[in-house]
Coordinates of C-alpha atoms in Angstrom, one line a residue:
X17 CA 0.0 0.0 0.0
X18 CA 3.0 2.2 -0.4
X19 CA 1.3 4.4 -3.1
X20 CA -0.8 6.2 -0.4
X21 CA 1.6 5.7 2.6
X22 CA 1.8 3.2 5.3
X23 CA -1.1 2.0 7.4
X24 CA -1.6 3.9 10.7
X25 CA -2.5 0.6 12.4
X26 CA 0.6 -0.9 14.2
X27 CA -1.1 -3.9 15.5
X28 CA -2.5 -5.4 12.3
X29 CA -5.7 -4.5 10.5
X30 CA -9.2 -4.6 12.0
X31 CA -10.9 -7.4 10.2
X32 CA -14.7 -7.2 9.5
X33 CA -16.5 -10.2 7.9
X34 CA -19.8 -9.6 6.1
X35 CA -21.9 -12.8 5.8
X36 CA -25.4 -13.9 5.1
X37 CA -27.2 -17.1 5.7
X38 CA -29.0 -16.6 2.4
X39 CA -27.7 -15.5 -1.0
X40 CA -29.1 -12.3 -2.5
X41 CA -29.4 -10.3 0.7
X42 CA -27.0 -7.6 -0.4
X43 CA -23.9 -8.5 1.5
X44 CA -21.5 -7.7 -1.4
X45 CA -23.1 -4.3 -1.8
X46 CA -22.8 -3.6 1.9
X47 CA -19.2 -4.9 1.9
X48 CA -18.2 -2.6 -1.0
X49 CA -20.1 0.4 0.5
X50 CA -18.5 -0.2 4.0
X51 CA -15.0 -0.4 2.6
X52 CA -15.5 2.7 0.4
X53 CA -17.0 4.6 3.3
X54 CA -14.0 3.8 5.6
X55 CA -11.6 4.7 2.8
X56 CA -13.3 8.1 2.3
X57 CA -12.6 8.7 6.0
X58 CA -8.9 8.4 5.3
X59 CA -8.5 4.8 6.5
X60 CA -6.3 2.4 4.5
X61 CA -8.8 -0.4 3.5
X62 CA -8.4 -3.7 1.8
X63 CA -11.5 -5.5 0.7
X64 CA -11.1 -9.3 0.1
X65 CA -13.6 -11.2 -2.0
X66 CA -13.8 -14.3 0.2
X67 CA -16.6 -15.8 -1.7
X68 CA -14.3 -18.7 -2.6
X69 CA -15.2 -20.2 -5.9
X70 CA -17.8 -17.6 -6.9
X71 CA -16.2 -14.2 -6.6
X72 CA -17.7 -11.2 -8.3
X73 CA -17.0 -8.3 -6.0
X74 CA -14.8 -6.7 -8.6
X75 CA -17.9 -6.1 -10.7
X76 CA -19.5 -4.0 -8.0
X77 CA -16.3 -1.9 -7.8
X78 CA -16.3 -1.4 -11.6
X79 CA -13.1 -3.3 -12.1
X80 CA -12.4 -5.6 -15.1
X81 CA -12.0 -9.3 -14.6
X82 CA -8.9 -9.4 -12.4
X83 CA -5.7 -11.0 -13.9
X84 CA -4.5 -12.0 -10.4
X85 CA -6.6 -13.4 -7.6
X86 CA -6.6 -15.5 -4.5
X87 CA -6.1 -18.7 -6.5
X88 CA -2.7 -17.4 -7.5
X89 CA -1.8 -17.1 -3.8
X90 CA -3.3 -20.5 -2.8
X91 CA -1.5 -22.2 -5.7
X92 CA 1.7 -20.5 -4.6
X93 CA 2.1 -18.7 -7.9
X94 CA 2.7 -15.7 -5.7
X95 CA 4.2 -16.1 -2.2
X96 CA 2.6 -13.2 -0.4
X97 CA -1.1 -12.1 -0.3
X98 CA 0.0 -8.4 -0.7
X99 CA 1.0 -9.3 -4.3
X100 CA -2.6 -10.0 -5.0
X101 CA -3.7 -6.7 -3.4
X102 CA -4.1 -4.0 -6.1
X103 CA -5.5 -0.5 -6.0
X104 CA -9.0 0.4 -6.9
X105 CA -10.2 3.6 -8.5
X106 CA -10.9 5.0 -5.0
X107 CA -8.2 6.5 -2.9
X108 CA -7.2 4.4 0.1
X109 CA -9.0 1.3 -1.1
X110 CA -7.3 -1.8 -2.4
X111 CA -8.9 -5.1 -3.3
X112 CA -8.0 -8.8 -3.3
X113 CA -10.0 -10.6 -5.9
X114 CA -11.4 -14.0 -5.2
X115 CA -11.0 -17.2 -7.2
X116 CA -13.8 -17.7 -9.7
X117 CA -15.7 -20.9 -10.0
X118 CA -12.9 -23.2 -8.9
X119 CA -13.9 -26.1 -6.7
X120 CA -10.4 -26.3 -5.1
X121 CA -10.7 -22.7 -4.1
X122 CA -14.0 -23.2 -2.4
X123 CA -12.8 -26.2 -0.4
X124 CA -9.7 -25.0 1.4
X125 CA -8.0 -27.5 3.8
X126 CA -7.1 -26.3 7.3
X127 CA -3.5 -25.6 6.4
X128 CA -4.5 -23.4 3.4
X129 CA -7.1 -21.6 5.5
X130 CA -4.7 -20.9 8.3
X131 CA -2.1 -19.6 5.9
X132 CA -4.6 -17.3 4.2
X133 CA -5.8 -16.0 7.5
X134 CA -2.2 -15.2 8.6
X135 CA -1.6 -13.3 5.5
X136 CA -4.9 -11.4 5.8
X137 CA -3.8 -10.3 9.3
X138 CA -0.5 -9.2 8.0
X139 CA -1.9 -6.9 5.2
X140 CA -0.7 -3.3 5.5
X141 CA -4.1 -1.8 6.2
X142 CA -6.2 -0.2 8.9
X143 CA -9.2 -2.3 8.0
X144 CA -9.8 -5.5 6.0
X145 CA -13.4 -6.2 4.9
X146 CA -14.1 -9.8 4.0
X147 CA -17.0 -10.3 1.7
X148 CA -18.1 -13.9 2.5
X149 CA -20.0 -16.4 0.5
X150 CA -23.6 -17.2 1.3
X151 CA -24.6 -20.2 3.5
X152 CA -22.9 -21.9 6.5
X153 CA -20.1 -24.0 4.9
X154 CA -17.1 -24.4 7.2
X155 CA -14.9 -22.0 5.3
X156 CA -17.6 -19.3 5.6
X157 CA -18.1 -19.9 9.3
X158 CA -14.3 -19.9 10.0
X159 CA -13.8 -16.6 8.3
X160 CA -16.8 -15.2 10.1
X161 CA -15.4 -16.4 13.5
X162 CA -11.9 -15.1 13.1
X163 CA -12.9 -11.5 12.3
X164 CA -12.8 -8.8 14.9
X165 CA -16.6 -8.6 14.3
X166 CA -18.7 -10.8 12.0
X167 CA -21.7 -9.0 10.6
X168 CA -24.7 -10.9 9.4
X169 CA -26.9 -9.4 6.8
X170 CA -30.6 -10.2 6.7
X171 CA -33.5 -8.9 4.6
X172 CA -37.1 -8.7 6.0
X173 CA -38.2 -12.0 4.5
X174 CA -39.1 -15.2 6.3
X175 CA -36.5 -17.3 4.4
X176 CA -33.7 -14.8 5.1
X177 CA -34.5 -14.6 8.8
X178 CA -34.7 -18.4 9.2
X179 CA -31.4 -18.8 7.4
X180 CA -29.8 -16.2 9.6
X181 CA -30.8 -18.1 12.7
X182 CA -29.4 -21.3 11.2
X183 CA -26.2 -19.5 10.3
X184 CA -25.7 -18.1 13.9
X185 CA -26.5 -21.5 15.4
X186 CA -24.0 -23.2 13.1
X187 CA -21.3 -20.6 13.8
X188 CA -21.7 -20.9 17.6
X189 CA -21.6 -24.7 17.5
X190 CA -18.4 -24.5 15.5
X191 CA -16.9 -22.0 17.9
X192 CA -17.8 -24.1 20.9
X193 CA -16.1 -27.2 19.5
X194 CA -12.8 -25.2 19.6
X195 CA -13.0 -24.4 23.3
X196 CA -9.9 -25.2 25.3
X197 CA -8.8 -27.7 26.5
X198 CA -10.1 -29.0 23.1
X199 CA -9.6 -32.7 23.7
X200 CA -11.5 -32.6 27.0
X201 CA -14.3 -30.5 25.6
X202 CA -14.7 -32.8 22.6
X203 CA -14.7 -35.8 24.9
X204 CA -17.4 -34.2 27.0
X205 CA -19.5 -33.4 24.0
X206 CA -19.1 -37.0 22.7
X207 CA -20.2 -38.3 26.1
X208 CA -23.3 -36.1 25.9
X209 CA -24.2 -37.3 22.4
X210 CA -23.5 -40.9 23.4
X211 CA -26.2 -40.6 26.1
X212 CA -28.9 -40.7 23.5
X213 CA -29.6 -37.0 24.2
X214 CA -28.9 -35.8 20.6
X215 CA -32.6 -34.9 20.3
X216 CA -32.4 -32.9 23.5
X217 CA -29.5 -30.8 22.3
X218 CA -31.3 -28.4 19.9
X219 CA -29.5 -25.2 20.7
X220 CA -25.9 -24.2 21.8
X221 CA -27.4 -23.4 25.2
X222 CA -28.7 -27.0 25.5
X223 CA -25.3 -28.3 24.6
X224 CA -23.5 -26.2 27.3
X225 CA -26.0 -27.2 30.0
X226 CA -25.7 -30.9 29.3
X227 CA -21.9 -30.8 28.9
X228 CA -21.7 -29.0 32.3
X229 CA -23.6 -31.8 33.9
X230 CA -21.1 -34.3 32.5
X231 CA -17.9 -32.3 33.0
X232 CA -18.1 -29.0 34.8
X233 CA -14.7 -27.9 33.7
X234 CA -15.5 -28.5 30.0
X235 CA -18.9 -26.8 30.6
X236 CA -17.1 -23.7 32.0
X237 CA -14.8 -23.7 28.9
X238 CA -17.9 -23.7 26.7
X239 CA -19.4 -20.8 28.7
X240 CA -16.3 -18.8 28.2
X241 CA -16.2 -19.5 24.5
X242 CA -19.8 -18.6 24.0
X243 CA -19.4 -15.3 25.9
X244 CA -16.9 -14.2 23.3
X245 CA -19.3 -14.8 20.4
X246 CA -20.7 -11.3 19.8
X247 CA -21.7 -11.0 16.1
X248 CA -23.5 -8.0 14.6
X249 CA -26.6 -7.7 12.5
X250 CA -27.7 -5.4 9.7
X251 CA -31.3 -5.5 8.3
X252 CA -31.0 -4.6 4.6
X253 CA -33.7 -3.3 2.3
X254 CA -35.9 -2.0 5.1
X255 CA -39.2 -0.4 3.9
X256 CA -41.2 -0.1 7.1
X257 CA -40.7 0.7 10.8
X258 CA -41.4 -3.0 11.5
X259 CA -38.2 -3.9 9.7
X260 CA -36.3 -1.9 12.3
X261 CA -38.2 -3.8 14.9
X262 CA -37.1 -7.0 13.2
X263 CA -33.5 -6.3 14.2
X264 CA -34.4 -5.8 17.9
X265 CA -36.6 -8.9 17.9
X266 CA -33.7 -11.0 16.5
X267 CA -31.4 -9.6 19.2
X268 CA -33.9 -10.7 21.9
X269 CA -34.5 -14.1 20.3
X270 CA -30.7 -14.8 20.0
X271 CA -30.2 -13.9 23.6
X272 CA -33.1 -16.0 24.9
X273 CA -32.7 -19.0 22.6
X274 CA -29.0 -19.2 21.9
X275 CA -27.6 -17.2 24.8
X276 CA -25.8 -15.0 22.1
X277 CA -25.4 -11.2 22.5
X278 CA -26.2 -10.0 19.0
X279 CA -25.4 -6.3 18.3
X280 CA -27.9 -4.6 16.0
X281 CA -26.2 -2.1 13.8
X282 CA -29.4 -0.8 12.3
X283 CA -31.6 -1.1 9.2
X284 CA -30.5 0.1 5.8
X285 CA -33.4 1.5 3.6
X286 CA -34.5 0.0 0.3
X287 CA -33.0 2.7 -1.8
X288 CA -33.4 2.7 -5.6
X289 CA -30.2 4.7 -6.0
X290 CA -28.3 1.7 -4.5
X291 CA -29.9 -0.5 -7.3
X292 CA -28.7 2.1 -9.8
X293 CA -25.2 2.1 -8.4
X294 CA -25.0 -1.7 -8.8
X295 CA -26.1 -1.4 -12.4
X296 CA -23.5 1.3 -12.9
X297 CA -20.9 -0.9 -11.2
X298 CA -19.7 1.5 -8.5
X299 CA -20.2 1.7 -4.7
X300 CA -23.2 3.6 -3.6
X301 CA -20.9 6.0 -1.7
X302 CA -19.5 7.1 -5.1
X303 CA -23.0 7.6 -6.6
X304 CA -24.4 10.0 -4.0
X305 CA -23.0 10.5 -0.5
X306 CA -26.3 11.9 0.9
X307 CA -28.7 9.2 0.0
X308 CA -30.6 7.5 2.9
X309 CA -28.7 4.3 2.5
X310 CA -25.4 6.0 3.1
X311 CA -26.7 7.9 6.1
X312 CA -27.9 4.7 7.6
X313 CA -24.6 2.9 6.7
X314 CA -22.6 5.6 8.4
X315 CA -24.6 5.0 11.6
X316 CA -23.9 1.3 11.4
X317 CA -20.2 2.0 10.9
X318 CA -20.1 4.2 14.1
X319 CA -21.6 1.4 16.1
X320 CA -19.3 -1.2 14.4
X321 CA -16.1 0.6 15.1
X322 CA -17.4 2.1 18.4
X323 CA -16.2 5.5 17.4
X324 CA -17.2 8.3 15.1
X325 CA -15.6 8.7 11.7
X326 CA -12.2 10.2 12.1
X327 CA -10.4 12.7 10.0
X328 CA -8.0 11.5 7.3
X329 CA -5.0 9.6 8.5
X330 CA -6.3 8.8 12.0
X331 CA -7.3 5.3 13.1
X332 CA -10.9 4.5 13.9

């Protein structure tokens, strides 16, 4: 990122993962708009198309089909992820294009995944925005979980809401299985399942309760792991005050049913100018900075970063 100076972040970039339990909810539009908005504020931002095997984020940024992408890094054609990071047309914004329609890219093994994550955390940037694929495949969940904050995008439709709950449940179950000491926790979980109680373990909260009864130390480890799971939520394409209420209702449901503290970042309005910006292949922030969508997005960014937008060159 030497063309615009070094990152101001001395401790590695802040990584934000944008996911969605269902495709077509607008997560790529939000990822591009979030990255562009942070870049406008003077932050050094890298946006990574982490939709492995189906990347198309470059289209939303108005960039031609990239000549170099994540597949070149994963195949070791290039040795460092920074070689795949190239400037966009926006100041302070770089992009790492994803692999396109390659099965091997969509199915990383644990070693490849770990190497990619290490390189992401070493990028010279203040922020890295990961645009994830839809659904709850392990790769998607793992990128969501390693981010400083995973942001789930939902639209006010029953299928989207249902899939969002499935996504959060799958993400938390995957996180719990990594609790330390991992071998002891896994053994306790196996004991619970061997009791014939699989039908009784419907939620992460059920799992924690039953593991605690089998092995209190393992149960305490699961409680500690669950307490660190604090994803965020954005309701996209809101058209009615009830859609704002949907976000608050989901926060309550996740707390009561999963024991998860979900942060509601706000509702983004269904704005036709956003649709137009997609057709014109540029972020909504470039189309018109005063549209309702951008105003709402700025509010979400303030909550996400826990600070107001800073002047150029200062860290959020």
